[in-house]
mmCIF file of C-alpha atoms and ligand atoms in Angstrom:
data_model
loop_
_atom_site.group_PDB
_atom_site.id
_atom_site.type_symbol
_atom_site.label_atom_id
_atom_site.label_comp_id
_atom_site.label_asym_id
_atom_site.label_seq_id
_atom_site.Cartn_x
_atom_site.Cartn_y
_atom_site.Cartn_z
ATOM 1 C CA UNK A 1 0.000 0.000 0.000
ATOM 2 C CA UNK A 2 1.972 3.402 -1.305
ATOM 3 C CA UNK A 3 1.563 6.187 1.568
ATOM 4 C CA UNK A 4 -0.223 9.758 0.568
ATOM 5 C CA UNK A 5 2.590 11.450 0.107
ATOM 6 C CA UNK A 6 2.793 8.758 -3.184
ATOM 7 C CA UNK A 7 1.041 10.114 -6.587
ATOM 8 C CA UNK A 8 0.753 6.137 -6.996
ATOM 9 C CA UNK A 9 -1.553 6.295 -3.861
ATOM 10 C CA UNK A 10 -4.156 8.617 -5.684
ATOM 11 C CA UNK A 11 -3.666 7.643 -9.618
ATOM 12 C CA UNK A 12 -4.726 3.973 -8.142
ATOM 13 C CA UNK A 13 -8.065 5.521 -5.929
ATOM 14 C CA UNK A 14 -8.585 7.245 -9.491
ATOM 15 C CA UNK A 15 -8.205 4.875 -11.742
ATOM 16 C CA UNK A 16 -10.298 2.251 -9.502
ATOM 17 C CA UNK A 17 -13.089 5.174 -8.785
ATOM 18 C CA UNK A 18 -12.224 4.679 -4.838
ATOM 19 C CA UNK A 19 -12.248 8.814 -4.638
ATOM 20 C CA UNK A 20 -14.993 9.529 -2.457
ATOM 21 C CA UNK A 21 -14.066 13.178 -1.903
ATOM 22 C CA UNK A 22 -14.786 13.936 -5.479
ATOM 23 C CA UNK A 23 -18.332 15.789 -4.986
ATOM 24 C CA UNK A 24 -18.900 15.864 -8.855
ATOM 25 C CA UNK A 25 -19.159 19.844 -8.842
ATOM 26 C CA UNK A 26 -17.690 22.734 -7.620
ATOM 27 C CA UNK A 27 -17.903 23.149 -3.791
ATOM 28 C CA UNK A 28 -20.867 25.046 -3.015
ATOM 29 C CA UNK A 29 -19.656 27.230 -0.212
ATOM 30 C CA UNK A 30 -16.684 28.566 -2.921
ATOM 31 C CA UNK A 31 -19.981 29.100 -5.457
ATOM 32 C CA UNK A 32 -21.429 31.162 -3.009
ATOM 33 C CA UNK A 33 -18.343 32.895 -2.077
ATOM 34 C CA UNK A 34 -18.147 34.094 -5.686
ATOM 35 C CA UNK A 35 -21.532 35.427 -5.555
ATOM 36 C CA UNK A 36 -20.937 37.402 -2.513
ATOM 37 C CA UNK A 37 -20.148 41.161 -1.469
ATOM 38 C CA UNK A 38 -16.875 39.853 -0.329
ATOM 39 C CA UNK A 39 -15.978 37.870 -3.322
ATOM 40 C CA UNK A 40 -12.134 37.841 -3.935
ATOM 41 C CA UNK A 41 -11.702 40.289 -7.559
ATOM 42 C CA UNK A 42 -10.155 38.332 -10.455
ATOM 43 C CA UNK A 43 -6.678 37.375 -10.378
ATOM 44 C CA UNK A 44 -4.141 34.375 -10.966
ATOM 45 C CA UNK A 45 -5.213 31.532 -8.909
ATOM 46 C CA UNK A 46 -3.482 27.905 -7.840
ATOM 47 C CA UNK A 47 -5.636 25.003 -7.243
ATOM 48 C CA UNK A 48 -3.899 22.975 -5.251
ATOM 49 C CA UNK A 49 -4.625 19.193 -5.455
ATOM 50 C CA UNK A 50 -7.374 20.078 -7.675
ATOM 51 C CA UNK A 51 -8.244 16.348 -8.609
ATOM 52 C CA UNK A 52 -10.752 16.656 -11.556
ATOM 53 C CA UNK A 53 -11.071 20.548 -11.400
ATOM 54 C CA UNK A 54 -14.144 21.409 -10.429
ATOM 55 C CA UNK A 55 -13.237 24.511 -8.098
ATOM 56 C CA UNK A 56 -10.548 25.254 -10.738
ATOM 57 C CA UNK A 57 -13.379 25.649 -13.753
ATOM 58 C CA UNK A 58 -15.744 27.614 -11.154
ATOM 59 C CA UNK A 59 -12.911 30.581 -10.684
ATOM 60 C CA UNK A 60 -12.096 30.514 -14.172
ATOM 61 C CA UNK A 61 -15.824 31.193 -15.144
ATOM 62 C CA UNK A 62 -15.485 34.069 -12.624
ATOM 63 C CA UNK A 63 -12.934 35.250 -14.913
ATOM 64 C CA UNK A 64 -10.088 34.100 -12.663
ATOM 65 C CA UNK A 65 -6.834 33.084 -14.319
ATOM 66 C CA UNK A 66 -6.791 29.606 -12.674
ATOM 67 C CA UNK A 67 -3.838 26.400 -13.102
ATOM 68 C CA UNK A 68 -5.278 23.037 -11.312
ATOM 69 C CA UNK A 69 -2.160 21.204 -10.049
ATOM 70 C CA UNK A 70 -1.646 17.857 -9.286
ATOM 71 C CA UNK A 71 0.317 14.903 -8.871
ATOM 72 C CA UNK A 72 -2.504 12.527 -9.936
ATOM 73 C CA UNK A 73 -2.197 11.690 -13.871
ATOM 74 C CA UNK A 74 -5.965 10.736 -13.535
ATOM 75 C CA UNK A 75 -7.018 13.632 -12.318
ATOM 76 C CA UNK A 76 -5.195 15.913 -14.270
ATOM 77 C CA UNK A 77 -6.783 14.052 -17.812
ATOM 78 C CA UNK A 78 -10.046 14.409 -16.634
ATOM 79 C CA UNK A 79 -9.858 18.044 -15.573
ATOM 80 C CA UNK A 80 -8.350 18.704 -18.992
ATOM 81 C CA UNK A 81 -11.313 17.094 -20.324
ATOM 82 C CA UNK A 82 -13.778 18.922 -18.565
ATOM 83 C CA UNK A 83 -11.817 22.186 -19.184
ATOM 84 C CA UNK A 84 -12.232 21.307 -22.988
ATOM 85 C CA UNK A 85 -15.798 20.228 -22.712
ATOM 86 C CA UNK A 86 -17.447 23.566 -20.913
ATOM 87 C CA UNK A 87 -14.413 25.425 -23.332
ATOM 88 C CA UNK A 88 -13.137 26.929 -19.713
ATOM 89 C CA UNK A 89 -9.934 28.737 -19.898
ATOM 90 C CA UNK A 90 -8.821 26.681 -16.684
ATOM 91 C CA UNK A 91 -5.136 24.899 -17.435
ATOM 92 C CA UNK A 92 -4.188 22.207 -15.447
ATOM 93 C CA UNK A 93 -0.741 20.348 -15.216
ATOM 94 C CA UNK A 94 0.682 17.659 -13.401
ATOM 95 C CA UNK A 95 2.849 18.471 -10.793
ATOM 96 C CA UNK A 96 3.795 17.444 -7.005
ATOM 97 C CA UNK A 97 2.955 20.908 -5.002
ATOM 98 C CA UNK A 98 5.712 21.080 -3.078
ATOM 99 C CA UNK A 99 8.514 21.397 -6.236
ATOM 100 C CA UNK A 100 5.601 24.915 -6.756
ATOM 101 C CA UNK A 101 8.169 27.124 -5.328
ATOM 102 C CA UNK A 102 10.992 26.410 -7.940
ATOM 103 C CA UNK A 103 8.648 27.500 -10.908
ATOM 104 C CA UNK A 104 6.133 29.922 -9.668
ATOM 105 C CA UNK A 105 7.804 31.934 -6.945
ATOM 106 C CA UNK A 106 5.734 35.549 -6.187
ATOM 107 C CA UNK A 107 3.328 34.710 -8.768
ATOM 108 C CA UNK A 108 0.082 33.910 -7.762
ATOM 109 C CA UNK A 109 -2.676 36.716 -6.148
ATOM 110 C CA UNK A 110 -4.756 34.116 -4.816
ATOM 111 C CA UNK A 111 -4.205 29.946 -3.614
ATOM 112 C CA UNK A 112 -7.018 27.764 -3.461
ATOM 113 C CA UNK A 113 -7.124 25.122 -0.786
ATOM 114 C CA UNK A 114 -9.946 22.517 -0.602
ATOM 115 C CA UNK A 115 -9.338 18.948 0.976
ATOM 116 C CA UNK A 116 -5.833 19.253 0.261
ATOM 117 C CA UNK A 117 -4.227 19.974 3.034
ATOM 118 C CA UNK A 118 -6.062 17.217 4.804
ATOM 119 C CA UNK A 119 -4.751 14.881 2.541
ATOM 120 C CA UNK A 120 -1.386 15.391 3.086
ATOM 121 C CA UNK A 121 0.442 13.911 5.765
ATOM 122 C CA UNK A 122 0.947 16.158 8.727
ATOM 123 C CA UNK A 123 4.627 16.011 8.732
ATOM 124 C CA UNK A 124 4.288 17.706 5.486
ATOM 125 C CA UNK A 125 2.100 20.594 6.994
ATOM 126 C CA UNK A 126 4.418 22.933 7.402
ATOM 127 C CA UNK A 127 5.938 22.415 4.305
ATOM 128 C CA UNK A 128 2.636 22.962 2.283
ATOM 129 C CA UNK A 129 2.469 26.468 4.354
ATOM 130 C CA UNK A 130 5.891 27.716 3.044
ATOM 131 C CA UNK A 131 4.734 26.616 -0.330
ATOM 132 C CA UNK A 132 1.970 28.596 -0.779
ATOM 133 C CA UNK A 133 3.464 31.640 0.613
ATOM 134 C CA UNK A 134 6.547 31.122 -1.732
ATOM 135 C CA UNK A 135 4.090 31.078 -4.695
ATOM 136 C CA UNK A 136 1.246 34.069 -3.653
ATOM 137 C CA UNK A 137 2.808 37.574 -4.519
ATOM 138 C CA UNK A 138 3.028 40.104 -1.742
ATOM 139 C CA UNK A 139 -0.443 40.371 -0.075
ATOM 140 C CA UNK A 140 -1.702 37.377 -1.836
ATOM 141 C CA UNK A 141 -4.414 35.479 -0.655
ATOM 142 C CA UNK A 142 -4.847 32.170 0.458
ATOM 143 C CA UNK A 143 -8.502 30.881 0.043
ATOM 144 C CA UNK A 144 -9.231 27.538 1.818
ATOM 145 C CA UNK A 145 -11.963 25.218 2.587
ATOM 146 C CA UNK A 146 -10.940 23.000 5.044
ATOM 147 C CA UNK A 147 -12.510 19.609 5.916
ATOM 148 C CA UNK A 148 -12.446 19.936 9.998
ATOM 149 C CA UNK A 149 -13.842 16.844 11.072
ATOM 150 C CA UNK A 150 -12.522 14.458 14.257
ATOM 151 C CA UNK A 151 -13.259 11.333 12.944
ATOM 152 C CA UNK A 152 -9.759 8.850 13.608
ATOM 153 C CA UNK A 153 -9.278 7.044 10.253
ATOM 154 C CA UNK A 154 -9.818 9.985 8.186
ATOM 155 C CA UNK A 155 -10.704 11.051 5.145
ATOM 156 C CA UNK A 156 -7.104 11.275 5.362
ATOM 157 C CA UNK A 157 -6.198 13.780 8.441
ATOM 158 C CA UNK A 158 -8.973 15.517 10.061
ATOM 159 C CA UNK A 159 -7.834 18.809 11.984
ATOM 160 C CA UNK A 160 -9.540 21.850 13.946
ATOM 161 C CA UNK A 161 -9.292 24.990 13.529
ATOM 162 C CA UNK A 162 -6.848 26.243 16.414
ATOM 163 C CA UNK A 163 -4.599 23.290 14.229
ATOM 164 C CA UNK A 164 -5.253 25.100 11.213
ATOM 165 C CA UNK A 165 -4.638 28.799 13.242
ATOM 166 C CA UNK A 166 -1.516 27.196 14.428
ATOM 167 C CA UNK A 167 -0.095 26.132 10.868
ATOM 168 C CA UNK A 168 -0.976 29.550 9.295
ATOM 169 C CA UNK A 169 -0.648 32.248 11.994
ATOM 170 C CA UNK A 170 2.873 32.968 11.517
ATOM 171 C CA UNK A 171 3.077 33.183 7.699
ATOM 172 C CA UNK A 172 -0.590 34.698 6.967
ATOM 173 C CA UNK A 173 -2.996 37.204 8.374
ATOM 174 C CA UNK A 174 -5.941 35.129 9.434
ATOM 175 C CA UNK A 175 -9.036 37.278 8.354
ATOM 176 C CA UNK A 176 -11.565 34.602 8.789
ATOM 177 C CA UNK A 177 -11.944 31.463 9.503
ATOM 178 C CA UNK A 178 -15.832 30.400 9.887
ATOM 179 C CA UNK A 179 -17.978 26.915 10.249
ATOM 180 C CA UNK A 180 -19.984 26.862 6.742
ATOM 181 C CA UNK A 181 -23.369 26.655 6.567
ATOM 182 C CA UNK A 182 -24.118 25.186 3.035
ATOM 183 C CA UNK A 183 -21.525 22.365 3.050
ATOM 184 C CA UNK A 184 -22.754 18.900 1.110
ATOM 185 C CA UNK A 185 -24.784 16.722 3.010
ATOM 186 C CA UNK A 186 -21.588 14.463 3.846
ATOM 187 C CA UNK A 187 -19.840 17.129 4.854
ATOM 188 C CA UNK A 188 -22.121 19.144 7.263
ATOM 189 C CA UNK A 189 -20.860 21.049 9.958
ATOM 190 C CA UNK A 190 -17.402 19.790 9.301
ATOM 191 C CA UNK A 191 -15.780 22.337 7.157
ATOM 192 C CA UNK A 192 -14.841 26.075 7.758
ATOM 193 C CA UNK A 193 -14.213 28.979 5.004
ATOM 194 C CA UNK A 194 -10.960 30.599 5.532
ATOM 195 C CA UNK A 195 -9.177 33.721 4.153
ATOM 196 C CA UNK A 196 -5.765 34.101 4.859
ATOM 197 C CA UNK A 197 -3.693 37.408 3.721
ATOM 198 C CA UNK A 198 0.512 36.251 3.494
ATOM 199 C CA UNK A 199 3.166 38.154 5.325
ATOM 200 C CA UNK A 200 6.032 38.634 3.346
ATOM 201 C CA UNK A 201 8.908 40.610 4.352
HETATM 202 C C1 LIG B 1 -8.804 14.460 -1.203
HETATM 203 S S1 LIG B 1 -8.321 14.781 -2.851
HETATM 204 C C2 LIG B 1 -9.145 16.332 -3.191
HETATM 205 C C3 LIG B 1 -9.189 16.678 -4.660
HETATM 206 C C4 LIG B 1 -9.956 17.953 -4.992
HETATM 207 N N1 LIG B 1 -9.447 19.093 -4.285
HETATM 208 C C5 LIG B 1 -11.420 17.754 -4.707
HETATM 209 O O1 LIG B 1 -11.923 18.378 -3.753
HETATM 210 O O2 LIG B 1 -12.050 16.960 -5.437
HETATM 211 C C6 LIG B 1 -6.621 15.296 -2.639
HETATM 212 C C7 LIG B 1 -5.946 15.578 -3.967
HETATM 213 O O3 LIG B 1 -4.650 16.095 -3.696
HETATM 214 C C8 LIG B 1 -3.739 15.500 -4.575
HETATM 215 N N2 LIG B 1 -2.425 15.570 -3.923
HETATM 216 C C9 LIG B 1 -2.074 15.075 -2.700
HETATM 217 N N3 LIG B 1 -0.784 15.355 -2.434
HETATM 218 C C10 LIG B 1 -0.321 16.047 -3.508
HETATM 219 C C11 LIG B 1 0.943 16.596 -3.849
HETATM 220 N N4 LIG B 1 1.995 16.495 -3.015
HETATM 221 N N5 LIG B 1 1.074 17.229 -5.025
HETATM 222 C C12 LIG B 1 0.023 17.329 -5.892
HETATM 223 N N6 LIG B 1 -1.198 16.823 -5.636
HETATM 224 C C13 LIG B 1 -1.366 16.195 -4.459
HETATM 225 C C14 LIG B 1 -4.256 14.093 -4.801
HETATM 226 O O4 LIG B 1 -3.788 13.518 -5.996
HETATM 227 C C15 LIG B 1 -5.746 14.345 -4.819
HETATM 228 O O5 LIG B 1 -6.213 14.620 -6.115
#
């Protein structure tokens, strides 16, 4: 069995249709976001872990100039696919997040986070911090809907949010951080809506 930190891990849950986290459509808190007073304005935007690009085609219909990344060959076909299919200006490409830094440095305005950083392994959380400040320009913004549930045994890593306060806090402004309201039925009452400003010096 290849660990999550292993593309192999995901391609296989893919490829065998084992991806239960793939909710077929953008998430709706982000739609709602969008159609908000406080919706972010149009900018670049990284998906990370974007698995078949839902989110990714959502921003880019919003006019957002979005790239879907991740490790997952899968994924990454099928986004394409969909990109093609609703003729969504939305590229995706293949990468492993964390080698981000080397190619994108100071170039994104806004990161979007949704059960990615859940599905890393916690070791790695720190890591996936300094990644997506290395990427967001001064004053970027990180965007993040994180799965906060308790249950042992996952979907991969749950985590609260003082956990997630405690990653972030030193790195980013925390603006917000609030329980959702229109979550999927799965997911209710187990996910909060962050926005995150970076510090850079
Ligand atoms: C739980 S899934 C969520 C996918 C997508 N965000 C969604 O909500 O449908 C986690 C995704 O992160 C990807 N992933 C995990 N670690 C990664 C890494 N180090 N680099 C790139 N992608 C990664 C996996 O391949 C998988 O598609």
């Amino acid at each position: 069995m290849h660990s999550v930190a292993n593309p192999e891990y995901w391609e296989q849950r893919y490829q065998e249709k084992s991806d239960r986290w793939d909710i077929k459509q953008a998430a709706p808190p982000f739609v709602t976001l969008l159609q908000s007073t406080t919706a972010p304005s149009p900018g670049r935007i990284a998906v990370l872990g974007c698995g078949r690009g839902y989110d990714a085609l959502l921003f880019a219909a919003h006019q957002f100039e979005v790239i879907g990344f991740d490790f997952a060959e899968s994924a990454i076909t099928d986004a394409i696919a969909l990109a093609e299919a609703s003729q969504s200006s939305a590229k995706f490409l293949q990468r492993d997040i964390f080698d981000l830094p080397a190619e994108y440095e100071n170039y994104f305005d806004y990161v979007l986070e949704h059960t990615c950083f859940c599905a890393i392994e916690p070791a790695q959380r720190q890591d996936y911090v300094q990644l997506a400040k290395s990427i967001l320009k001064p004053q970027g913004q990180l965007i993040g809907l994180f799965f906060t549930h308790n249950r042992p045994g996952g979907p991969p890593f749950g985590m609260t949010p003082e956990e997630i306060c405690h990653y972030f806090e030193t790195d980013f402004q925390i603006h917000s951080l609030i329980p959702v309201t229109n979550s999927i039925r799965d997911r209710q009452g187990e996910e909060h809506l962050g926005r995150f400003t970076v510090v850079k010096n």
